[in-house]
Amino acid sequence: MRKKPDKAFSILLIAIIVFFSFDIDSFAGQYRQQRQEMVENQLKGRGITDNKTLEAMLNTERHKFVPSDYKRIAYNDRPLPIGHGQTISQPYIVAYMTEIIEPESHHRILEIGTGSGYQAAVLGEIVDQVYTIEIIEELGKQSIEVLDKLGYDNVHVKIEDGYYGWEEHAPYDAIVVTAAADHIPPPLVDQLKDGGKMIIPVGSPFRVQQLMLVEKDGDSKSTKNLMPVRFVPFKRADDYQ
Ligand code: SAH
């Protein structure tokens, strides 16, 4: 007596599983294809050539770092809002900032401005250890959760004002700052290795800023303007009091 409904139920269950696994796979395939197109058109097409950077951009699932309403357009050629008035940079800018610091597999990198955790994940695909600091607690907590879920156990997030860097793990091979400061924070230069590179947008908040490359050479540093950019402001702990 009970056999029939059981069988029908099993068939239905199998059909549901097949349908959903097909669906999930096709979504994953769709996102991968979007990443391939992003790499070809937005990155290679604009002169990004470093293979490690291109590979990391191809493998990092940007759609998992953006709010669900924006997943569909996660790979578009634009920055996206991530809540709390902050943004995840356009893919090209993430790739550019990654390529310019010449990341190597044995490197230890510091990022200021974790935001969604995406730039840190891209770096984490390439280098040994990434330390990243976020000043907004909710964003820091969210990125810890996402990075943990995706298995980035070489990316470490701290919730604090990043102006003072993360002394404990210094010196760094490179430092990536993803919020616009009105000057280059001296503690960050101090925590850079001799010969290390820092990339940082410098200028007034809510205006066009200069993306700058800072190279440390003993007690001195050289700076080079790379391109005009628009980043969210580098805040200070006092802004929250
Ligand atoms: N790299 C991020 C984008 C960050 S937007 C990503 O891939 O998503 C810039 C981030 O810098 C924001 O989240 C902002 O809260 C953070 N920020 C601004 N000032 C900061 C400071 N002093 N210390 C640490 N984080 C800061």
Coordinates of C-alpha atoms and ligand atoms in Angstrom, one line a residue:
M1 CA 0.0 0.0 0.0
R2 CA 2.7 2.5 1.0
K3 CA 5.0 1.7 -1.9
K4 CA 3.3 3.8 -4.5
P5 CA 3.3 7.2 -2.8
D6 CA 6.9 6.4 -1.7
K7 CA 8.0 5.9 -5.3
A8 CA 6.2 8.9 -6.6
F9 CA 7.7 10.9 -3.8
S10 CA 11.2 9.6 -4.6
I11 CA 10.8 10.5 -8.2
L12 CA 9.6 14.0 -7.3
L13 CA 12.5 14.4 -4.9
I14 CA 15.0 13.4 -7.6
A15 CA 13.4 15.7 -10.1
I16 CA 13.6 18.6 -7.6
I17 CA 17.2 17.8 -6.8
V18 CA 18.2 17.5 -10.5
F19 CA 16.3 20.8 -11.3
F20 CA 17.9 22.7 -8.5
S21 CA 21.5 21.4 -9.1
F22 CA 21.1 22.2 -12.7
D23 CA 19.9 25.6 -11.8
I24 CA 22.7 26.3 -9.3
D25 CA 25.3 25.0 -11.8
S26 CA 23.9 27.2 -14.6
F27 CA 24.0 30.2 -12.3
A28 CA 27.6 29.4 -11.4
G29 CA 28.4 28.9 -15.1
Q30 CA 26.7 32.2 -15.9
Y31 CA 28.8 34.1 -13.3
R32 CA 32.0 32.4 -14.5
Q33 CA 31.2 33.4 -18.1
Q34 CA 30.6 37.0 -16.9
R35 CA 34.0 36.9 -15.2
Q36 CA 35.6 35.7 -18.3
E37 CA 34.1 38.6 -20.3
M38 CA 35.1 41.0 -17.6
V39 CA 38.7 39.8 -17.8
E40 CA 38.8 40.0 -21.6
N41 CA 37.0 43.3 -22.1
Q42 CA 37.5 45.4 -19.0
L43 CA 40.9 44.2 -17.9
K44 CA 43.0 42.8 -20.8
G45 CA 41.2 45.3 -23.1
R46 CA 42.5 48.2 -21.0
G47 CA 46.0 47.0 -20.6
I48 CA 46.1 44.7 -17.5
T49 CA 48.7 42.1 -18.4
D50 CA 49.9 40.5 -15.2
N51 CA 48.8 36.8 -15.3
K52 CA 48.6 36.4 -11.6
T53 CA 46.2 39.4 -11.4
L54 CA 44.1 38.2 -14.3
E55 CA 43.9 34.7 -12.9
A56 CA 42.8 36.1 -9.5
M57 CA 40.2 38.3 -11.0
L58 CA 38.9 35.3 -13.0
N59 CA 38.6 33.1 -9.9
T60 CA 37.3 35.6 -7.3
E61 CA 33.5 35.5 -7.0
R62 CA 32.7 39.2 -7.0
H63 CA 29.0 38.4 -6.9
K64 CA 29.4 36.9 -3.4
F65 CA 30.8 40.2 -2.0
V66 CA 27.9 42.5 -3.2
P67 CA 24.5 42.9 -1.7
S68 CA 22.0 40.4 -3.2
D69 CA 20.2 43.2 -5.2
Y70 CA 23.4 43.8 -7.1
K71 CA 24.5 40.2 -7.8
R72 CA 23.1 40.4 -11.3
I73 CA 25.3 43.4 -12.2
A74 CA 28.3 42.4 -10.1
Y75 CA 30.5 42.1 -13.1
N76 CA 29.5 45.3 -14.8
D77 CA 32.1 47.9 -15.5
R78 CA 31.2 50.1 -12.5
P79 CA 31.6 50.5 -8.7
L80 CA 28.6 49.2 -6.6
P81 CA 27.1 50.3 -3.3
I82 CA 27.9 47.9 -0.4
G83 CA 25.9 49.7 2.3
H84 CA 26.8 52.4 4.9
G85 CA 27.5 54.8 2.1
Q86 CA 30.5 52.8 0.9
T87 CA 31.3 51.2 -2.4
I88 CA 33.2 48.3 -3.9
S89 CA 35.5 49.6 -6.7
Q90 CA 35.0 49.0 -10.4
P91 CA 36.7 45.7 -11.4
Y92 CA 39.3 47.5 -13.5
I93 CA 40.5 49.6 -10.5
V94 CA 40.7 46.5 -8.3
A95 CA 42.9 44.8 -11.0
Y96 CA 45.0 47.9 -11.5
M97 CA 45.7 48.3 -7.8
T98 CA 46.6 44.6 -7.6
E99 CA 48.9 44.6 -10.6
I100 CA 50.8 47.8 -9.7
I101 CA 52.0 46.5 -6.4
E102 CA 53.5 43.4 -8.2
P103 CA 52.2 40.8 -5.8
E104 CA 54.2 37.6 -5.3
S105 CA 53.1 34.3 -3.7
H106 CA 55.4 34.8 -0.6
H107 CA 54.2 38.4 0.1
R108 CA 52.5 39.8 3.1
I109 CA 50.1 42.6 2.3
L110 CA 48.2 45.2 4.3
E111 CA 44.9 46.7 3.0
I112 CA 43.2 49.7 4.6
G113 CA 39.4 49.7 3.9
T114 CA 38.2 46.1 3.8
G115 CA 34.7 47.2 2.7
S116 CA 33.1 44.1 1.2
G117 CA 36.3 42.1 1.4
Y118 CA 36.6 41.7 -2.4
Q119 CA 39.9 43.4 -3.0
A120 CA 41.4 41.5 0.0
A121 CA 40.1 38.2 -1.5
V122 CA 41.7 39.1 -4.9
L123 CA 45.0 39.7 -3.1
G124 CA 44.4 36.5 -1.0
E125 CA 44.3 34.5 -4.3
I126 CA 47.8 35.6 -5.1
V127 CA 49.8 36.2 -1.9
D128 CA 50.6 34.3 1.3
Q129 CA 49.0 36.6 3.9
V130 CA 46.6 39.6 3.7
Y131 CA 45.9 41.8 6.7
T132 CA 43.0 44.2 6.2
I133 CA 41.4 46.8 8.4
E134 CA 37.9 48.2 8.3
I135 CA 36.6 51.1 10.4
I136 CA 32.9 50.4 10.1
E137 CA 32.1 47.5 12.4
E138 CA 29.1 46.1 10.5
L139 CA 31.1 46.0 7.2
G140 CA 34.1 44.4 9.0
K141 CA 31.8 41.7 10.5
Q142 CA 30.1 41.0 7.2
S143 CA 33.4 40.6 5.3
I144 CA 34.8 38.3 8.0
E145 CA 31.7 36.1 7.4
V146 CA 31.9 36.1 3.6
L147 CA 35.7 35.5 3.5
D148 CA 35.3 32.7 6.1
K149 CA 32.5 31.1 4.1
L150 CA 34.6 31.2 0.9
G151 CA 37.6 29.7 2.7
Y152 CA 40.0 32.6 2.5
D153 CA 41.8 31.6 5.7
N154 CA 44.9 33.7 4.7
V155 CA 42.9 36.9 4.8
H156 CA 42.7 38.5 8.3
V157 CA 40.3 41.3 9.1
K158 CA 40.6 43.8 12.0
I159 CA 37.9 46.4 12.9
E160 CA 39.7 49.6 13.7
D161 CA 41.0 53.0 12.3
G162 CA 43.5 51.8 9.7
Y163 CA 45.5 55.1 9.9
Y164 CA 48.0 53.4 12.3
G165 CA 48.3 50.2 10.2
W166 CA 48.7 46.8 11.8
E167 CA 52.1 47.0 13.5
E168 CA 52.1 43.4 14.7
H169 CA 52.5 41.9 11.2
A170 CA 54.7 44.7 9.8
P171 CA 56.8 45.1 7.7
Y172 CA 54.6 44.6 4.6
D173 CA 55.7 43.9 1.0
A174 CA 52.9 46.2 -0.1
I175 CA 50.1 48.3 1.2
V176 CA 46.8 49.0 -0.6
V177 CA 44.6 51.8 0.6
T178 CA 41.1 51.9 -0.8
A179 CA 39.8 55.1 0.8
A180 CA 40.9 58.6 -0.2
A181 CA 43.2 60.3 2.4
D182 CA 44.2 64.0 2.4
H183 CA 47.8 62.9 3.1
I184 CA 49.8 59.7 3.1
P185 CA 49.6 58.4 6.7
P186 CA 53.2 58.2 8.0
P187 CA 52.6 55.1 10.1
L188 CA 51.8 53.2 6.9
V189 CA 55.0 54.3 5.3
D190 CA 56.8 53.1 8.5
Q191 CA 55.2 49.7 8.1
L192 CA 56.3 49.2 4.5
K193 CA 59.4 47.1 3.8
D194 CA 62.4 48.8 2.2
G195 CA 61.6 48.6 -1.5
G196 CA 57.9 48.0 -0.8
K197 CA 55.1 49.7 -2.7
M198 CA 52.0 51.4 -1.5
I199 CA 49.0 52.4 -3.6
I200 CA 46.8 55.1 -2.2
P201 CA 44.2 57.6 -3.5
V202 CA 45.2 61.1 -2.2
G203 CA 43.0 64.2 -2.3
S204 CA 39.9 65.9 -1.0
P205 CA 36.9 63.7 -0.1
F206 CA 34.1 63.7 -2.7
R207 CA 36.4 65.3 -5.3
V208 CA 38.6 63.7 -7.9
Q209 CA 41.7 62.4 -6.2
Q210 CA 45.1 61.2 -7.5
L211 CA 45.9 57.5 -7.3
M212 CA 49.5 57.5 -6.1
L213 CA 52.2 54.9 -6.0
V214 CA 54.6 55.3 -3.1
E215 CA 57.9 53.4 -3.1
K216 CA 60.0 53.2 0.0
D217 CA 63.7 53.5 -0.3
G218 CA 65.5 53.4 3.0
D219 CA 64.5 56.5 5.0
S220 CA 63.0 58.3 1.9
K221 CA 60.1 57.6 -0.3
S222 CA 59.2 58.5 -3.9
T223 CA 55.7 59.2 -5.1
K224 CA 54.2 59.0 -8.5
N225 CA 50.7 60.2 -9.7
L226 CA 49.1 57.4 -11.6
M227 CA 45.6 58.5 -12.6
P228 CA 42.6 60.6 -11.4
V229 CA 40.1 58.5 -9.3
R230 CA 37.1 58.9 -7.1
F231 CA 37.2 57.0 -3.8
V232 CA 35.1 57.2 -0.6
P233 CA 36.8 59.2 2.1
F234 CA 39.4 57.8 4.5
K235 CA 37.7 58.4 7.9
R236 CA 39.2 58.8 11.3
A237 CA 38.0 57.2 14.5
D238 CA 37.0 60.7 15.7
D239 CA 34.4 60.8 12.9
Y240 CA 32.5 58.3 14.9
Q241 CA 32.5 60.1 18.2
Ligands
SAH1 N1 38.3 47.5 -0.7 C1 36.9 47.5 -0.6 C2 36.3 48.8 -1.0 C3 36.3 49.7 0.1 S1 35.5 51.2 0.1 C4 36.2 46.4 -1.3 O1 36.9 45.7 -2.1 O2 35.0 46.3 -1.2 C5 36.5 52.0 1.4 C6 36.4 51.4 2.7 O3 37.3 52.0 3.6 C7 35.0 51.6 3.4 O4 34.5 50.4 3.8 C8 35.3 52.5 4.6 O5 34.5 52.3 5.7 C9 36.8 52.1 4.9 N2 37.6 53.1 5.6 C10 37.5 54.5 5.5 N3 38.4 55.0 6.4 C11 39.0 54.0 7.0 C12 40.0 53.9 8.1 N4 40.5 55.0 8.6 N5 40.4 52.7 8.5 C13 39.9 51.5 7.9 N6 38.9 51.6 7.0 C14 38.5 52.8 6.5

